[in-house]
Amino acid sequence: MSEVFKGNFTQQEPIPEEAIEAAVAVMRSGRLHRYNTAPGEPGETALLEQEFAGMLGARYCLAVASGGHAISTALRAVGVRPGDRVLSNAFTLAPVPGAIAAVGATPVYVGVTEALVIDLVDLEAKLRSAKVLLLSHMRGHICDMDRLMALCDAAGVLVVEDCAHTMGASWNGVPSGRHGAVGCYSTQTYKHVNSGEGGLLVTDDADIAARATMLSGSYMLFDRHLAGPGIEAYAQAKYDTPNISGRMDNLRAAILRPQLRRLEAQCAAWNARYVAVEDGLRGTPGLQVVERQAAEHYVGSSIQFLLPDWEAAGITEVLRRCSARGVELKWFGDAEPKGYTSRYDSWRYAESAPMPASDRVLRAILDMRLPLTFSVEDCALIARIIRAEVSAVFQAQA
Ligand SMILES: *Cc1c(COP(=O)(O)O)cnc(C)c1O
């Protein structure tokens, strides 16, 4: 009898008791709005911003309603205007081009390599077509950030980082989100900390921070921010910046603060699971694991592998057989967008030029979440199942 996995790929851990208690205290107070604070009380949201900025060594931090809102706020705050072109990854998820569309701008997609990072050769060729790069560290894969920043700095292209999958990760010792002008994070349930919905952005630039704060819906209460710039930074911004409400509230901030304190331990737990799957998959005929670079300190909250140059029928057969044994894989090559997974050419509100080399990579990507409700033993079992089914289909094809 072949082994079957019984776990649930979308079941996250419960919220820690300490966070539940903090949330209950906020609810008992009735002061859920971030600016509804008692005299002398900083409020959970301002404290969260202060703590997250401290964690990343950032001067400023702003908490908002979602990761997508953090990105569109960042784009607007760095000066992206309707009709502008914004460079971004062809391999990412729908909220990334969506954030570009939200400010009336147009994405210009940059290709993906077999290491699942942005193709720096393609980027270099396209750098002159835009003033801003929205760099998505998709599925936690971090490109050579030193080279990327050197290219963008030389071309005068400002970098906004989408760190939805890299909270807790770093490149060459620099936290993800701290290379570009702005780093954006999500605290949505499927990311590295869980408040249902939520987002954070960090920057060292006082003007960007002031505009972002106004944009988030601060009214004229920006002096209540513990991790914001001084009021002098608002001299112009308070007149020039629309209020596009999308604040974080004290309830969600209360849930997040204890989770931030244990982020490092959570990241280590993800990586133990990631390595268990990777070790189990390595050497499977027809399957390519995604190699990581030494400078990359990643967070393995999901894992990807490639079935390069397989026919679609073979891949869908692998998906079917794994699913029958309880292992849910997502395929980025599917022509039809499904669930959370879609491809750059399915975002039809924006034009895209064909990218054959990237299409070949996208067609080969299989993707799997690794929630912390899975044990390391579960992960080894999952790898055995994938290995067996990929091998079987590969041999049948040969
Ligand atoms: C989840 C996600 C976002 C946006 O986060 P939300 O909080 O869901 O708006 C942005 N980029 C990527 C790659 C994501 O996976």
Coordinates of C-alpha atoms and ligand atoms in Angstrom, one line a residue:
M1 CA 0.0 0.0 0.0
S2 CA 1.5 3.4 -0.9
E3 CA 1.8 6.1 1.7
V4 CA -0.8 8.9 1.8
F5 CA -0.3 12.3 3.4
K6 CA -3.2 13.5 5.5
G7 CA -2.2 17.1 6.4
N8 CA -3.8 20.3 5.3
F9 CA -1.7 22.7 3.1
T10 CA -3.7 25.8 4.1
Q11 CA -3.8 25.2 7.9
Q12 CA -1.6 27.7 9.7
E13 CA -0.7 27.5 13.4
P14 CA -3.0 29.1 16.0
I15 CA -2.3 32.7 17.1
P16 CA 0.0 32.5 20.2
E17 CA -1.8 32.9 23.5
E18 CA 0.2 36.1 24.3
A19 CA -1.2 37.6 21.1
I20 CA -4.7 36.5 21.9
E21 CA -4.5 38.2 25.3
A22 CA -3.1 41.4 23.8
A23 CA -6.0 41.4 21.3
V24 CA -8.6 40.8 24.0
A25 CA -7.1 43.7 26.0
V26 CA -7.5 46.0 22.9
M27 CA -11.1 44.9 22.5
R28 CA -11.9 45.5 26.2
S29 CA -10.5 49.0 25.8
G30 CA -12.7 49.7 22.8
R31 CA -9.8 51.7 21.3
L32 CA -9.3 49.8 18.0
H33 CA -8.7 52.7 15.7
R34 CA -5.0 53.5 15.7
Y35 CA -5.5 57.2 16.6
N36 CA -8.0 56.4 19.3
T37 CA -5.6 56.3 22.3
A38 CA -5.8 57.2 25.9
P39 CA -3.6 60.1 27.2
G40 CA 0.1 59.0 27.2
E41 CA -0.8 55.7 25.5
P42 CA 1.2 55.1 22.3
G43 CA -1.2 52.5 20.9
E44 CA -0.4 49.0 19.6
T45 CA 0.0 50.2 15.9
A46 CA 2.6 52.8 16.7
L47 CA 4.4 50.3 18.9
L48 CA 4.3 47.7 16.2
E49 CA 5.9 50.2 13.7
Q50 CA 8.6 51.1 16.2
E51 CA 9.5 47.5 16.8
F52 CA 9.5 46.5 13.2
A53 CA 11.7 49.4 12.2
G54 CA 14.0 48.5 15.1
M55 CA 14.1 44.9 13.9
L56 CA 15.1 45.9 10.3
G57 CA 17.3 48.8 11.3
A58 CA 15.0 51.1 9.3
R59 CA 14.5 54.8 10.2
Y60 CA 10.8 54.8 9.4
C61 CA 8.0 52.2 9.4
L62 CA 4.3 52.5 8.5
A63 CA 1.6 49.8 9.2
V64 CA -1.2 49.6 6.7
A65 CA -4.3 47.5 5.8
S66 CA -2.6 44.9 3.5
G67 CA 0.6 44.0 1.7
G68 CA -0.9 45.1 -1.6
H69 CA -1.8 48.5 0.0
A70 CA 1.8 48.8 1.3
I71 CA 3.0 48.4 -2.3
S72 CA 0.6 50.8 -4.0
T73 CA 1.2 53.3 -1.2
A74 CA 5.0 53.0 -1.7
L75 CA 4.7 53.4 -5.5
R76 CA 2.6 56.5 -5.0
A77 CA 4.9 57.9 -2.3
V78 CA 8.0 57.5 -4.5
G79 CA 6.2 59.5 -7.2
V80 CA 4.8 57.0 -9.7
R81 CA 2.1 58.7 -11.6
P82 CA -0.8 57.5 -13.8
G83 CA 0.6 56.4 -17.2
D84 CA 4.1 55.7 -15.9
R85 CA 5.8 52.4 -16.6
V86 CA 7.0 50.3 -13.7
L87 CA 9.4 47.4 -14.1
S88 CA 8.4 44.3 -12.2
N89 CA 8.8 40.5 -12.2
A90 CA 7.0 38.3 -14.7
F91 CA 7.1 35.6 -12.0
T92 CA 5.0 36.9 -9.1
L93 CA 1.5 36.9 -7.8
A94 CA -1.5 39.0 -8.9
P95 CA -1.3 41.7 -6.2
V96 CA 2.0 42.9 -7.6
P97 CA 0.9 44.0 -11.0
G98 CA -2.4 44.9 -9.3
A99 CA -0.6 47.5 -7.1
I100 CA 1.0 49.0 -10.2
A101 CA -2.5 49.2 -11.8
A102 CA -3.9 50.7 -8.6
V103 CA -1.8 53.8 -9.2
G104 CA -2.8 53.9 -12.9
A105 CA 0.7 52.8 -14.0
T106 CA 1.6 50.0 -16.4
P107 CA 3.8 47.0 -15.6
V108 CA 6.8 46.2 -17.8
Y109 CA 7.6 42.6 -17.0
V110 CA 11.1 41.4 -16.5
G111 CA 12.0 37.7 -17.0
V112 CA 12.7 34.9 -14.5
T113 CA 15.8 32.6 -14.4
E114 CA 15.9 28.9 -13.5
A115 CA 16.9 30.0 -10.0
L116 CA 13.4 31.7 -9.9
V117 CA 14.9 35.2 -9.5
I118 CA 14.6 38.2 -11.7
D119 CA 16.7 37.9 -14.9
L120 CA 19.4 40.6 -14.4
V121 CA 20.3 40.5 -18.1
D122 CA 16.7 41.2 -19.1
L123 CA 16.4 43.8 -16.4
E124 CA 19.5 45.6 -17.7
A125 CA 18.1 45.7 -21.2
K126 CA 14.8 47.2 -19.9
L127 CA 16.2 49.6 -17.3
R128 CA 15.9 52.6 -19.6
S129 CA 12.1 52.1 -20.0
A130 CA 11.1 53.1 -16.5
K131 CA 12.1 55.1 -13.4
V132 CA 11.0 52.5 -10.8
L133 CA 11.4 48.8 -10.3
L134 CA 8.9 47.0 -8.1
L135 CA 11.1 43.9 -7.3
S136 CA 9.1 40.9 -6.0
H137 CA 11.1 38.4 -4.0
M138 CA 8.6 35.9 -5.3
R139 CA 8.4 32.7 -3.2
G140 CA 11.3 33.9 -1.1
H141 CA 13.9 33.7 -3.9
I142 CA 16.4 36.6 -3.6
C143 CA 18.5 37.6 -6.6
D144 CA 22.1 39.0 -6.3
M145 CA 20.9 42.2 -4.6
D146 CA 24.4 43.8 -4.8
R147 CA 24.4 43.5 -8.6
L148 CA 20.8 44.5 -8.9
M149 CA 21.2 47.6 -6.8
A150 CA 24.4 48.5 -8.7
L151 CA 22.5 48.2 -12.0
C152 CA 19.5 50.2 -10.8
D153 CA 21.6 52.9 -9.1
A154 CA 23.7 53.4 -12.2
A155 CA 20.5 53.8 -14.3
G156 CA 18.8 56.1 -11.7
V157 CA 16.0 53.5 -11.2
L158 CA 14.5 53.5 -7.8
V159 CA 13.7 50.1 -6.2
V160 CA 10.6 49.2 -4.2
E161 CA 10.8 45.7 -2.7
D162 CA 7.9 43.4 -2.4
C163 CA 8.9 41.2 0.6
A164 CA 5.7 39.4 1.1
H165 CA 7.7 36.1 1.1
T166 CA 10.9 37.4 2.6
M167 CA 10.1 38.8 6.0
G168 CA 12.9 37.4 8.1
A169 CA 15.2 36.8 5.1
S170 CA 18.4 38.6 4.1
W171 CA 21.0 38.9 1.4
N172 CA 24.6 39.2 2.4
G173 CA 23.5 40.0 6.0
V174 CA 21.2 42.9 4.9
P175 CA 17.5 42.2 5.7
S176 CA 15.3 41.8 2.7
G177 CA 13.5 45.1 2.1
R178 CA 16.5 47.2 3.1
H179 CA 18.3 47.4 -0.2
G180 CA 15.8 49.5 -2.1
A181 CA 14.2 52.8 -1.2
V182 CA 11.2 51.1 0.3
G183 CA 10.5 47.6 1.6
C184 CA 6.9 46.3 1.7
Y185 CA 5.6 43.3 3.8
S186 CA 2.4 41.5 4.2
T187 CA 0.9 40.2 7.5
Q188 CA -1.8 38.3 5.7
T189 CA -2.6 34.8 7.0
Y190 CA -0.4 32.9 4.5
K191 CA 2.7 35.0 5.1
H192 CA 5.3 34.9 7.9
V193 CA 3.2 36.6 10.6
N194 CA -0.6 36.4 10.7
S195 CA -3.1 39.1 11.4
G196 CA -5.6 38.0 8.8
E197 CA -4.9 41.1 6.7
G198 CA -2.2 43.7 7.1
G199 CA 0.9 45.3 5.7
L200 CA 4.1 47.1 6.7
L201 CA 6.5 49.4 4.8
V202 CA 9.9 50.6 5.8
T203 CA 12.1 53.3 4.4
D204 CA 15.0 55.6 5.5
D205 CA 13.6 58.5 3.4
A206 CA 11.7 61.1 5.4
D207 CA 9.8 62.5 2.4
I208 CA 8.7 59.1 1.2
A209 CA 7.7 58.2 4.8
A210 CA 5.7 61.4 5.2
R211 CA 3.8 61.0 1.9
A212 CA 3.2 57.3 2.7
T213 CA 1.8 58.2 6.1
M214 CA -0.5 60.8 4.7
L215 CA -1.6 58.4 1.9
S216 CA -2.4 55.7 4.5
G217 CA -5.1 58.0 6.0
S218 CA -3.3 59.7 8.9
Y219 CA -5.5 62.9 8.7
M220 CA -3.2 65.4 10.5
L221 CA -2.4 63.0 13.3
F222 CA 1.0 62.1 11.9
D223 CA 2.8 63.3 15.0
R224 CA 1.4 60.3 16.8
H225 CA 3.7 57.9 14.9
L226 CA 6.6 56.6 16.9
A227 CA 8.5 55.4 13.8
G228 CA 7.6 58.3 11.5
P229 CA 9.6 61.4 10.4
G230 CA 9.5 64.7 12.3
I231 CA 6.6 67.0 11.6
E232 CA 8.9 69.2 9.4
A233 CA 8.8 66.4 6.8
Y234 CA 5.0 67.1 6.5
A235 CA 5.3 70.8 5.7
Q236 CA 4.4 70.2 2.0
A237 CA 3.1 66.6 2.2
K238 CA 0.2 67.5 4.4
Y239 CA -1.3 69.7 1.6
D240 CA -0.2 67.7 -1.4
T241 CA -1.0 64.1 -0.5
P242 CA -4.4 62.6 -0.8
N243 CA -5.8 60.5 2.1
I244 CA -6.3 57.1 0.6
S245 CA -7.5 55.3 3.8
G246 CA -5.8 52.0 4.4
R247 CA -4.7 52.1 8.0
M248 CA -3.7 49.2 10.3
D249 CA -5.8 49.0 13.5
N250 CA -4.7 48.3 17.1
L251 CA -6.3 44.9 17.2
R252 CA -4.2 43.5 14.4
A253 CA -1.1 45.3 15.6
A254 CA -1.6 43.7 19.0
I255 CA -1.8 40.2 17.4
L256 CA 1.4 40.9 15.4
R257 CA 3.7 42.3 18.1
P258 CA 4.2 38.9 19.9
Q259 CA 4.6 37.2 16.6
L260 CA 7.4 39.5 15.5
R261 CA 9.3 38.5 18.7
R262 CA 9.3 34.9 17.6
L263 CA 9.8 35.4 13.9
E264 CA 13.4 34.2 13.9
A265 CA 12.5 30.9 15.6
Q266 CA 9.6 30.5 13.1
C267 CA 11.9 31.0 10.2
A268 CA 14.3 28.3 11.5
A269 CA 11.3 26.0 11.8
W270 CA 10.3 26.7 8.1
N271 CA 13.8 26.0 7.0
A272 CA 14.0 22.7 8.7
R273 CA 10.9 21.7 6.8
Y274 CA 12.2 23.1 3.5
V275 CA 15.5 21.2 3.8
A276 CA 13.6 18.0 4.6
V277 CA 11.6 18.3 1.3
E278 CA 14.6 19.5 -0.7
D279 CA 16.8 16.6 0.5
G280 CA 14.1 14.1 -0.3
L281 CA 13.6 15.5 -3.8
R282 CA 17.3 15.9 -4.8
G283 CA 18.4 13.5 -7.5
T284 CA 14.8 12.6 -8.6
P285 CA 15.0 11.8 -12.4
G286 CA 13.4 14.5 -14.5
L287 CA 13.2 16.9 -11.5
Q288 CA 15.4 19.9 -10.8
V289 CA 15.7 21.5 -7.4
V290 CA 16.2 25.2 -7.2
E291 CA 19.7 25.9 -5.9
R292 CA 20.2 28.8 -3.5
Q293 CA 23.2 31.1 -3.3
A294 CA 25.4 31.2 -0.2
A295 CA 24.7 34.9 0.3
E296 CA 20.9 34.2 0.5
H297 CA 19.5 33.6 4.0
Y298 CA 16.0 32.5 2.9
V299 CA 12.8 31.6 4.7
G300 CA 11.5 28.3 3.3
S301 CA 7.8 28.9 3.9
S302 CA 7.1 27.3 0.5
I303 CA 9.2 25.2 -1.9
Q304 CA 9.4 25.1 -5.6
F305 CA 11.0 22.6 -8.0
L306 CA 11.2 22.4 -11.8
L307 CA 10.1 19.7 -14.3
P308 CA 12.0 21.3 -17.2
D309 CA 10.7 20.7 -20.7
W310 CA 8.0 18.3 -19.6
E311 CA 4.9 18.1 -21.7
A312 CA 1.8 19.6 -20.1
A313 CA 0.1 16.2 -20.0
G314 CA 3.0 14.8 -17.9
I315 CA 2.9 17.6 -15.4
T316 CA -0.9 17.4 -15.0
E317 CA -0.5 13.7 -14.4
V318 CA 2.1 14.4 -11.7
L319 CA -0.3 16.9 -10.1
R320 CA -3.2 14.4 -10.3
R321 CA -1.2 11.5 -8.8
C322 CA 0.3 13.6 -6.0
S323 CA -3.1 15.0 -5.2
A324 CA -4.5 11.5 -4.9
R325 CA -1.9 10.8 -2.2
G326 CA -2.7 14.0 -0.3
V327 CA 0.0 16.3 -1.7
E328 CA -1.3 19.6 -3.2
L329 CA 1.1 21.1 -5.8
K330 CA 0.4 24.3 -7.7
W331 CA 1.6 24.7 -11.3
F332 CA 2.7 28.1 -12.5
G333 CA 2.7 26.9 -16.1
D334 CA -1.1 26.4 -16.3
A335 CA -2.6 28.4 -19.1
E336 CA -5.6 29.1 -17.0
P337 CA -5.3 31.1 -13.7
K338 CA -6.4 28.9 -10.7
G339 CA -6.6 29.6 -7.0
Y340 CA -3.8 32.0 -6.0
T341 CA -1.7 31.1 -9.1
S342 CA -1.6 33.0 -12.3
R343 CA 0.8 33.9 -15.0
Y344 CA 1.9 37.3 -16.4
D345 CA 0.0 36.8 -19.6
S346 CA -3.3 36.1 -17.7
W347 CA -3.2 39.7 -16.3
R348 CA -4.9 41.0 -19.5
Y349 CA -5.5 44.5 -18.2
A350 CA -1.8 45.1 -19.0
E351 CA 0.0 44.3 -22.2
S352 CA 2.9 41.9 -22.1
A353 CA 5.6 41.1 -24.6
P354 CA 6.3 37.4 -25.1
M355 CA 9.2 36.1 -23.1
P356 CA 10.1 32.6 -24.4
A357 CA 12.9 31.9 -22.0
S358 CA 10.8 32.9 -19.0
D359 CA 7.8 30.9 -20.4
R360 CA 10.0 27.8 -20.4
V361 CA 10.9 28.3 -16.7
L362 CA 7.3 29.2 -15.7
R363 CA 6.0 26.1 -17.5
A364 CA 8.3 24.0 -15.4
I365 CA 7.5 25.4 -11.9
L366 CA 5.7 23.4 -9.3
D367 CA 5.0 25.1 -6.0
M368 CA 4.0 23.9 -2.6
R369 CA 3.3 25.7 0.7
L370 CA 5.0 24.4 3.9
P371 CA 2.8 25.5 6.8
L372 CA 4.3 25.1 10.2
T373 CA 1.5 22.7 11.2
F374 CA 3.5 20.1 9.2
S375 CA 6.2 18.3 11.1
V376 CA 9.7 17.6 9.6
E377 CA 8.6 13.9 9.3
D378 CA 5.5 15.1 7.3
C379 CA 7.8 16.9 5.0
A380 CA 10.0 13.9 4.4
L381 CA 6.8 11.9 3.6
I382 CA 5.6 14.5 1.2
A383 CA 9.0 14.4 -0.6
R384 CA 8.8 10.6 -0.8
I385 CA 5.4 10.9 -2.5
I386 CA 6.5 13.5 -5.0
R387 CA 9.7 11.6 -5.7
A388 CA 7.7 8.4 -6.4
E389 CA 5.1 10.0 -8.6
V390 CA 7.5 12.2 -10.6
S391 CA 9.7 9.1 -11.2
A392 CA 6.8 7.0 -12.3
V393 CA 5.5 9.5 -14.8
F394 CA 9.0 10.4 -16.0
Q395 CA 9.8 6.7 -16.7
A396 CA 6.4 6.2 -18.4
Q397 CA 7.2 9.1 -20.7
A398 CA 10.7 8.0 -21.6
Ligands
LIG1 C1 0.5 38.1 -0.6 C2 1.3 38.9 -1.6 C3 1.3 40.2 -1.7 C4 0.2 41.1 -1.1 O1 -0.1 40.9 0.1 P1 -1.7 41.1 0.7 O2 -1.4 41.4 2.1 O3 -2.4 39.8 0.4 O4 -2.2 42.3 -0.1 C5 2.2 40.8 -2.5 N1 3.1 40.1 -3.2 C6 3.2 38.8 -3.1 C7 4.2 38.1 -3.9 C8 2.3 38.1 -2.3 O5 2.3 36.8 -2.3

